CSV table of C-alpha atoms in Angstrom, one decimal:
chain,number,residue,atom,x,y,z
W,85,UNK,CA,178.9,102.4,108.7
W,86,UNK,CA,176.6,102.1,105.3
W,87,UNK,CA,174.2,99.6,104.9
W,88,UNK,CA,172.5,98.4,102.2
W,89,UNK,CA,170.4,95.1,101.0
W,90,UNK,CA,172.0,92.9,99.3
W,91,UNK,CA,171.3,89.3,97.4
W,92,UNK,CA,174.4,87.1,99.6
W,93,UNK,CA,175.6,83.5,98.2
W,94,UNK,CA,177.0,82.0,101.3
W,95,UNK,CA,178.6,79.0,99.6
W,96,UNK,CA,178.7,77.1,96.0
W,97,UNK,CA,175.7,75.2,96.2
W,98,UNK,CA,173.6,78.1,98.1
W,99,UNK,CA,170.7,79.9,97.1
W,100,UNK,CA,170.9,83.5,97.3
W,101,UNK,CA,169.5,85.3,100.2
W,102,UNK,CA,168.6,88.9,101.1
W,103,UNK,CA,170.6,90.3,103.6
W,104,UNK,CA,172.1,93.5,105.1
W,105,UNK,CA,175.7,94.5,104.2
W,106,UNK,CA,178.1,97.0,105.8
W,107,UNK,CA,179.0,99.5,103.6
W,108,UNK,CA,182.3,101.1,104.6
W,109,UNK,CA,182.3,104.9,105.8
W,110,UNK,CA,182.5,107.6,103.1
W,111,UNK,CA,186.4,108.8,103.2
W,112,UNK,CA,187.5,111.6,101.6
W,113,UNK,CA,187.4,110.9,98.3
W,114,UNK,CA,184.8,108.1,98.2
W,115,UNK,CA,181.2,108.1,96.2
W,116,UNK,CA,177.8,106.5,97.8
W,117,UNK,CA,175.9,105.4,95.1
W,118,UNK,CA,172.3,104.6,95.3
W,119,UNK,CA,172.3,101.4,92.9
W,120,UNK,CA,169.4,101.5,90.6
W,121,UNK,CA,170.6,98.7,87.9
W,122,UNK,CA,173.0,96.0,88.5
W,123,UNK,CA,174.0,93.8,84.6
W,124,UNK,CA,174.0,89.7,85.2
W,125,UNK,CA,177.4,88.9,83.6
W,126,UNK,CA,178.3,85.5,83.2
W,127,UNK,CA,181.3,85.6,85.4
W,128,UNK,CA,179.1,86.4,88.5
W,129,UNK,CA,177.9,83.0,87.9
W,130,UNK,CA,181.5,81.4,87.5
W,131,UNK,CA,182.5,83.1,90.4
W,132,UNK,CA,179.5,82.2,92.4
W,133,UNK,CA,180.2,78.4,91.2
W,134,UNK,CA,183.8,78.4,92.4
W,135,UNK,CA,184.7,78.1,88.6
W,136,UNK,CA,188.1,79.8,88.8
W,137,UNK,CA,188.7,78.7,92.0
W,138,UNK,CA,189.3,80.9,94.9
W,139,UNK,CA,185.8,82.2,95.4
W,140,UNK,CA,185.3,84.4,99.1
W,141,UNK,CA,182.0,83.5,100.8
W,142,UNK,CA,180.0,85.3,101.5
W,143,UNK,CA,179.6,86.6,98.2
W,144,UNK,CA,177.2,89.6,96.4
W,145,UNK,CA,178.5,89.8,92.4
W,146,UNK,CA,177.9,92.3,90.3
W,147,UNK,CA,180.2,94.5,88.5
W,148,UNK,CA,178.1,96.6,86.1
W,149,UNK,CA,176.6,99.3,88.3
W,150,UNK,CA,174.7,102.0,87.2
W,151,UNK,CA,173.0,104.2,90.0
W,152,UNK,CA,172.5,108.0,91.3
W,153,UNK,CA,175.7,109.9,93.7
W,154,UNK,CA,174.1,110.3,97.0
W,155,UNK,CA,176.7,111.7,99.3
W,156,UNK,CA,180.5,112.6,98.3
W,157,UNK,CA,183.6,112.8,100.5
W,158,UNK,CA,185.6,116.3,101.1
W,159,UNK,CA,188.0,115.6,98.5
W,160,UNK,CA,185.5,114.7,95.7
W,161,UNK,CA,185.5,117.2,92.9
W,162,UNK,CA,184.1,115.2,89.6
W,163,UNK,CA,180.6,114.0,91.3
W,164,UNK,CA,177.9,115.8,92.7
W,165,UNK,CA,174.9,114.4,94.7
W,166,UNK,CA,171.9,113.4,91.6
W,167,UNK,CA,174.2,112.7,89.3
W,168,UNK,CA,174.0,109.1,87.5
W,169,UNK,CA,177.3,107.1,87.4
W,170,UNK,CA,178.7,103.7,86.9
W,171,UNK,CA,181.0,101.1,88.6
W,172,UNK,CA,182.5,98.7,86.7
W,173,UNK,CA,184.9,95.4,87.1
W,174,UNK,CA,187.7,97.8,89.1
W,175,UNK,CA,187.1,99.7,92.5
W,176,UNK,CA,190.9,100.2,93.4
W,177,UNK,CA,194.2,100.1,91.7
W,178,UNK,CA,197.8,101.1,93.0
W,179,UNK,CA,197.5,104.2,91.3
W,180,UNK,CA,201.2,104.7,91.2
W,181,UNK,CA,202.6,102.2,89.0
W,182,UNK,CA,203.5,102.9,85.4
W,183,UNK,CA,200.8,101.3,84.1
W,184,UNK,CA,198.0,102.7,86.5
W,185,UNK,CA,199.5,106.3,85.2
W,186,UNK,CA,199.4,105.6,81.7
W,187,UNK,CA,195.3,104.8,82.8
W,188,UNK,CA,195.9,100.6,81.9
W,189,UNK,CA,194.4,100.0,85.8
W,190,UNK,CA,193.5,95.9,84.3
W,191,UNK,CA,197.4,95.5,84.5
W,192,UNK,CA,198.3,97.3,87.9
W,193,UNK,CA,201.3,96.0,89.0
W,194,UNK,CA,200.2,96.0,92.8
W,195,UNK,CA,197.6,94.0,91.5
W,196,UNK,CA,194.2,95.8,91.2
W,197,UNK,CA,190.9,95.4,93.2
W,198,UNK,CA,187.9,93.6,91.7
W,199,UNK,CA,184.5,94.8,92.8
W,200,UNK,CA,183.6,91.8,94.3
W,201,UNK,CA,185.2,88.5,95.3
W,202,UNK,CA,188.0,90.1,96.1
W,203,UNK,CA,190.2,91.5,99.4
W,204,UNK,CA,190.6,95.1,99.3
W,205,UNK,CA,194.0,97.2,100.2
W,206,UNK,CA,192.3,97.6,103.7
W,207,UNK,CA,192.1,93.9,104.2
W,208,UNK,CA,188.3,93.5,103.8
W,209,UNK,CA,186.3,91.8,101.2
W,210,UNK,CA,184.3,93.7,98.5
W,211,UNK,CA,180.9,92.8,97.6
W,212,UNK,CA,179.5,93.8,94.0
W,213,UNK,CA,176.5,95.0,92.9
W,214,UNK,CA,173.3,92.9,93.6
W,215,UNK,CA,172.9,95.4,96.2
W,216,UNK,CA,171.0,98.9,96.7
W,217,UNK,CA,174.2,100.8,97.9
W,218,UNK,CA,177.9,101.0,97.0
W,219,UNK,CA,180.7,103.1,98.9
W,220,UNK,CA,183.6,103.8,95.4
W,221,UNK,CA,186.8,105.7,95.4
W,222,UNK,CA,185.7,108.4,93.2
W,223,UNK,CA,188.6,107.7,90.2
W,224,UNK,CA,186.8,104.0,89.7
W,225,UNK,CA,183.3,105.8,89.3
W,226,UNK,CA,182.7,107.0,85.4
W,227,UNK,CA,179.6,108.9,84.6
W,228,UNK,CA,176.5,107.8,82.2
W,229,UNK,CA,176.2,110.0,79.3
W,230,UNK,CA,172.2,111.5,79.2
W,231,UNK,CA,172.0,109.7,76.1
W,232,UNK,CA,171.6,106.3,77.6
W,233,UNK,CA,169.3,104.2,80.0
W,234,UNK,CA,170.1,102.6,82.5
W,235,UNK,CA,169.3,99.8,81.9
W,236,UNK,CA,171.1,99.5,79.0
W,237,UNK,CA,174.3,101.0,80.0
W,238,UNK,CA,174.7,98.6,83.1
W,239,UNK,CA,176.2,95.9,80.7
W,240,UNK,CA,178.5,98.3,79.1
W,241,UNK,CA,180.9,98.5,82.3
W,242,UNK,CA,181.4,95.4,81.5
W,243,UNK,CA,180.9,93.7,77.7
W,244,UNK,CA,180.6,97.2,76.7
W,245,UNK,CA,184.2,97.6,77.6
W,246,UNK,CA,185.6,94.3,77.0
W,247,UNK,CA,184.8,94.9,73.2
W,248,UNK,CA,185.8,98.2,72.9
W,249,UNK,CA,189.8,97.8,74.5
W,250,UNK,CA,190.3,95.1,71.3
W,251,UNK,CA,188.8,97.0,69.0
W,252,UNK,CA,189.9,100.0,69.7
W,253,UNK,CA,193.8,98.4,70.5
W,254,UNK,CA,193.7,96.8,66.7
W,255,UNK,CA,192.2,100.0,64.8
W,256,UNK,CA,188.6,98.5,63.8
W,257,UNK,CA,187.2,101.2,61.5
W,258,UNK,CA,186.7,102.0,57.8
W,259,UNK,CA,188.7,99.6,55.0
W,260,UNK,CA,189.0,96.9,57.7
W,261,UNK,CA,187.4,93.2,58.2
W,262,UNK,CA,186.1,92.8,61.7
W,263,UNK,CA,185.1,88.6,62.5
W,264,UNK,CA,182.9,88.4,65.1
W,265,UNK,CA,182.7,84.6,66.3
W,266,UNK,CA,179.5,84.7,68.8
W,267,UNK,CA,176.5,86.9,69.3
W,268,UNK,CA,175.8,86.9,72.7
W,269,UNK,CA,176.3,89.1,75.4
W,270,UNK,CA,180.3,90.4,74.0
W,271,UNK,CA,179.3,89.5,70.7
W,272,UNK,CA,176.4,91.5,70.1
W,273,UNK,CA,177.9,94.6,71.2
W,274,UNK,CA,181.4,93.7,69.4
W,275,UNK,CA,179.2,93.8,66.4
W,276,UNK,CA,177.4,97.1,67.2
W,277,UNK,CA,180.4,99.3,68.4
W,278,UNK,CA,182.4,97.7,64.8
W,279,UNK,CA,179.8,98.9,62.5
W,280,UNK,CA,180.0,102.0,64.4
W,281,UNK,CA,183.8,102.5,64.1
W,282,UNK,CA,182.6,101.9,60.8
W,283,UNK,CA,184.5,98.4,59.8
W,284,UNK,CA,183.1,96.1,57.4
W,285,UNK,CA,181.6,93.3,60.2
W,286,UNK,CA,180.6,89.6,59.9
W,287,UNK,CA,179.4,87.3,62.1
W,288,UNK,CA,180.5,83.5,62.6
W,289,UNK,CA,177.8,82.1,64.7
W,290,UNK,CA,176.9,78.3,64.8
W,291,UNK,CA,173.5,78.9,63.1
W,292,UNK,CA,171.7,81.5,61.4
W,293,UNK,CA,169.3,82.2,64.0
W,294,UNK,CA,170.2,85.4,64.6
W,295,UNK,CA,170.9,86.6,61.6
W,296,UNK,CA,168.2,89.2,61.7
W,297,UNK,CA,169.2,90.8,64.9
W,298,UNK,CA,172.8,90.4,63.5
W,299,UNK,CA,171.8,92.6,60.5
W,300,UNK,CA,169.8,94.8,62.8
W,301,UNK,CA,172.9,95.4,65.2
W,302,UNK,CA,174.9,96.4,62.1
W,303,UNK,CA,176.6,92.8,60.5
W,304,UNK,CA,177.3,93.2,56.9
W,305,UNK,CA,177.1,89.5,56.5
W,306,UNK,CA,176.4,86.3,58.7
W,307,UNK,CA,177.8,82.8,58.2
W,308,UNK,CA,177.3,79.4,60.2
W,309,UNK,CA,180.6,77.8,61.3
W,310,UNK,CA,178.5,74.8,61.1
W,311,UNK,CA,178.9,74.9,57.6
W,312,UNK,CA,181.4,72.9,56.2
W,313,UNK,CA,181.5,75.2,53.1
W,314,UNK,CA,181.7,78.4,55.4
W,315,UNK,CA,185.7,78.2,56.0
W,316,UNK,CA,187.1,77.8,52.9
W,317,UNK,CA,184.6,80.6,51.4
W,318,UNK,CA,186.2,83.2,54.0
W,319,UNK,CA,190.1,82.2,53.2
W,320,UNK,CA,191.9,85.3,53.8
W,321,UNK,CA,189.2,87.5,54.6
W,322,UNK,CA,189.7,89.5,57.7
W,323,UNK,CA,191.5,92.1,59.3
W,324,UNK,CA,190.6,91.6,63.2
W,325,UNK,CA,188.5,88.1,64.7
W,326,UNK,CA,187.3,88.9,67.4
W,327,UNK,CA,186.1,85.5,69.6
W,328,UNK,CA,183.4,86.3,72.1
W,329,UNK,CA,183.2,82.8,73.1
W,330,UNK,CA,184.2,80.8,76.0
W,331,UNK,CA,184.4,77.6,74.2
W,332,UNK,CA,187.6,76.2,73.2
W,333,UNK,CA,187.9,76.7,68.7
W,334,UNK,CA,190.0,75.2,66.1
W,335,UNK,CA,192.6,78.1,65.6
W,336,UNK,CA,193.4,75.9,62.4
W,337,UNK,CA,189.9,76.7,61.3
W,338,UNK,CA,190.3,80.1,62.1
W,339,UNK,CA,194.0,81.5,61.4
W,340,UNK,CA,193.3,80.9,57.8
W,341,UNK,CA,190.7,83.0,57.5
W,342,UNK,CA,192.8,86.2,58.6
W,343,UNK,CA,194.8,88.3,55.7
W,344,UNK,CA,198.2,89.6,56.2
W,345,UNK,CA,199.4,90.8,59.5
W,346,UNK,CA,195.5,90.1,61.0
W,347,UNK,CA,194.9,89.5,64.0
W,348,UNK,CA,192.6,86.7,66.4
W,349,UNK,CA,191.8,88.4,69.8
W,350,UNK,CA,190.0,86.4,72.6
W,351,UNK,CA,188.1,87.6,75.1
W,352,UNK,CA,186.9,84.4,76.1
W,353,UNK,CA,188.5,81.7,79.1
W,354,UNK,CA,190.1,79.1,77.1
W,355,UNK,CA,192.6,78.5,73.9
W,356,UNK,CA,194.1,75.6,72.6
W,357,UNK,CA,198.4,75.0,72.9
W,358,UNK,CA,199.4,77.1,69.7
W,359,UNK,CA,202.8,75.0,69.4
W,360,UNK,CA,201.8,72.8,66.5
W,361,UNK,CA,200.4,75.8,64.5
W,362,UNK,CA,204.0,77.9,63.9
W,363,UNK,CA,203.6,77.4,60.1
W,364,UNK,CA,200.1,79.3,59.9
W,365,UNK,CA,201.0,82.1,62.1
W,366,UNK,CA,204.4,82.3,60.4
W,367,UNK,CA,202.5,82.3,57.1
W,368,UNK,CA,201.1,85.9,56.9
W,369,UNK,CA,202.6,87.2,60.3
W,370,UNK,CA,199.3,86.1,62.7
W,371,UNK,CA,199.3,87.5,65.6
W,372,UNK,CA,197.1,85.4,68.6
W,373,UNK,CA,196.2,87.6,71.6
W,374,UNK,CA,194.3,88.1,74.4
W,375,UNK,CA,192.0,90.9,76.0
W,376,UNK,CA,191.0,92.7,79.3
W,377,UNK,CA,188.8,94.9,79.6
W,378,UNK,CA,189.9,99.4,79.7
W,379,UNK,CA,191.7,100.8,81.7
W,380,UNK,CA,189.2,104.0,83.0
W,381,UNK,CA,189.7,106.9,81.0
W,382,UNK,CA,188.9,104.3,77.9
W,383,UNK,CA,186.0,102.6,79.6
W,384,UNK,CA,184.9,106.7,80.3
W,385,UNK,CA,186.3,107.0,76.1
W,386,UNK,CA,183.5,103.8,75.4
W,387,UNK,CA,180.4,105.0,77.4
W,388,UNK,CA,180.5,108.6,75.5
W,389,UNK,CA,181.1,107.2,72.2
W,390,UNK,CA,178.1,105.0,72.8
W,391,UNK,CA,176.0,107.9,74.4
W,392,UNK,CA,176.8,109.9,71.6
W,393,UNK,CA,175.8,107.1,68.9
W,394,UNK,CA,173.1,106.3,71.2
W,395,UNK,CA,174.7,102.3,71.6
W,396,UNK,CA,173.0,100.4,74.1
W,397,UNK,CA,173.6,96.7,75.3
W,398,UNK,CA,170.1,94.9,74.2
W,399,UNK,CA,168.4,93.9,77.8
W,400,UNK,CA,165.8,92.1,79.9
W,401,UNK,CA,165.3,94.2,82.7
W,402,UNK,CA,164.1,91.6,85.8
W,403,UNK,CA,163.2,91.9,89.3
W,404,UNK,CA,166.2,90.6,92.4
W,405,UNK,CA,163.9,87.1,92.7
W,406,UNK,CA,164.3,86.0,89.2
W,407,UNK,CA,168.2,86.0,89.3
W,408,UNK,CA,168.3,82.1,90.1
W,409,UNK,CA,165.9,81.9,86.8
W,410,UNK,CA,168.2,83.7,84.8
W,411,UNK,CA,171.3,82.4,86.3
W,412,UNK,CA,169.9,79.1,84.4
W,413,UNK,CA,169.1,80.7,81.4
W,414,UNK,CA,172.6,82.7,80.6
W,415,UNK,CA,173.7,78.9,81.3
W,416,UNK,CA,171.6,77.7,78.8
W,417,UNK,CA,172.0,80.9,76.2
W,418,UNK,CA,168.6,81.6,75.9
W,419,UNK,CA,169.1,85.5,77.1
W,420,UNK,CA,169.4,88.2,74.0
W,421,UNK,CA,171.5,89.5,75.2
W,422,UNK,CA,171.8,90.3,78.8
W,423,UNK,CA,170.1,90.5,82.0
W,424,UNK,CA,169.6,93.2,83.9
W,425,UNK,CA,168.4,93.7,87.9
W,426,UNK,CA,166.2,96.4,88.8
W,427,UNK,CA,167.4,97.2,92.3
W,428,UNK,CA,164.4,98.7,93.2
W,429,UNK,CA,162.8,95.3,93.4
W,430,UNK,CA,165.0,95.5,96.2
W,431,UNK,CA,163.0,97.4,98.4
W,432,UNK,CA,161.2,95.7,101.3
């Protein structure tokens, strides 16, 4: 078996410790990955918390991976030993079902396998990324374009991606109205990768305090939903809203804001009952949807567009003993915009 060090939560309440993992034995077509950068999503700490229920103790999160291919199995063919990769929310899918063929592994049928806090087809648990080594079934590892760090790719396999699928799904580009409500973590990189696909964008955020970086990421405009005045100013404005927030919203706020046939994506937990708000979807033919993140050939599609336009997610790289520290902070949302773990603070 594999080793490698790891930062374990043994139950809710727990600190984290550092501990040895088994790592299972290279198969055939499996990639060890040295782990040099592991993102702090806020989901690790939901999970971590018991949140969503069913959490698996113990538990190492951690599902955007960037590192360096150490060893391949046999049947490998894409990776070679030195090159720099990624590992995102996924590490096993079906790979027969019709959606895992038409590359949508999010919606496997089978039911896919999440990175960590999850039981694999072989019956054991996975464990994520706060770690120094990772054993990957070569079709769920995607490789980092030379244009990017890695530090700033990490986040990518995750908010990277999660921005991108809606985007991409409801044509963001020139002549359209992109709404971004939020500018954290998804938000900040919903707003760089829309003035990239080169839509008109705006931020809704719920002050003005980062309305410079806003503009600096590419916003055209920035408006406080604390406003009273904001919502009626914006009647009718957009093509795509796009809310990167977790927190519940007034879709009768919101729905009015979209023009004909636009469209309110969430990528956030949590939506109010839409039953009492017929009359403002059927008025302009609203659509209200939800998002996952890629399937991987689009989450392969997102980190070369952003290696080509040289699009990073914005990062404070930290060492494995601040994580409880910054836990706290993504709590609090004072992080701009993400955290990242340098795994080699691992060491020792």
């Amino acid at each position: 078996m594999t080793t490698a060090n790891a930062l374990v939560f043994d139950s809710v309440d727990a600190a984290p410790r550092r501990a040895v993992i088994q790592r299972r034995e290279l198969g055939a077509d499996d990639v060890l990955i040295d782990i040099t950068h592991s993102g702090i999503c806020h989901s690790d700490i939901h999970q971590a918390h018991d949140d969503w229920g069913g959490a698996i103790f113990p538990m190492v999160p951690g599902h955007e991976i960037v590192g360096v291919v150490v060893a391949t199995g046999p049947s490998v063919r894409g990776f070679t030993v030195g090159d720099r990769v990624g590992v995102g929310n996924l590490v096993d899918s079906c790979g027969t079902c019709e959606n895992c063929l038409a590359g949508e592994e999010p919606f496997c049928l089978k039911g896919n396998v999440h990175t960590y806090n999850a039981i694999g087809y072989d019956g054991e648990p996975t464990y994520g990324g706060y770690s120094t080594r990772i054993v990957v079934k070569e079709p769920f590892v995607l490789r980092i374009p030379d244009g990017l760090s890695s530090a700033a790719a990490a986040p990518l396999l995750c908010c990277g991606i999660t921005t991108y699928a809606p985007l991409r799904r409801w044509a963001a580009g020139p002549g359209k109205r992109v709404a971004v409500i939020g500018m954290g973590g998804l938000g900040h990189m919903a707003v760089k990768l829309a003035h990239a696909f080169g839509a008109e964008v705006t931020v809704l955020s719920r002050g003005l305090d980062k309305r410079d970086d806003a503009i600096k990421f590419g916003a055209d405009k920035v408006f406080a939903t604390a406003d009273p005045a904001t919502f009626p100013a914006l009647a009718n404005t957009f093509d795509l809203i796009v809310k990167t927030v977790s927190a519940d919203i007034s879709l009768e706020d919101y729905l009015p804001l979209l023009r004909l046939d636009g469209v309110l994506v969430t990528l956030g937990i949590g939506l109010p009952p839409t039953g009492l708000l017929g009359p403002l979807l059927l008025r302009g033919r609203k659509v209200i949807t939800g998002s996952l993140i890629g399937g991987l050939p689009q989450t392969q599609e997102m980190l070369d567009f952003c290696g080509e336009k040289g699009i990073g997610a914005e990062v404070e790289v930290i060492g494995v003993d601040e994580v409880e520290q910054a836990w706290q902070r993504v709590i609090a949302g004072d992080v701009r915009y993400r955290f990242v773990l340098d795994m080699s603070t691992m060491a020792g």
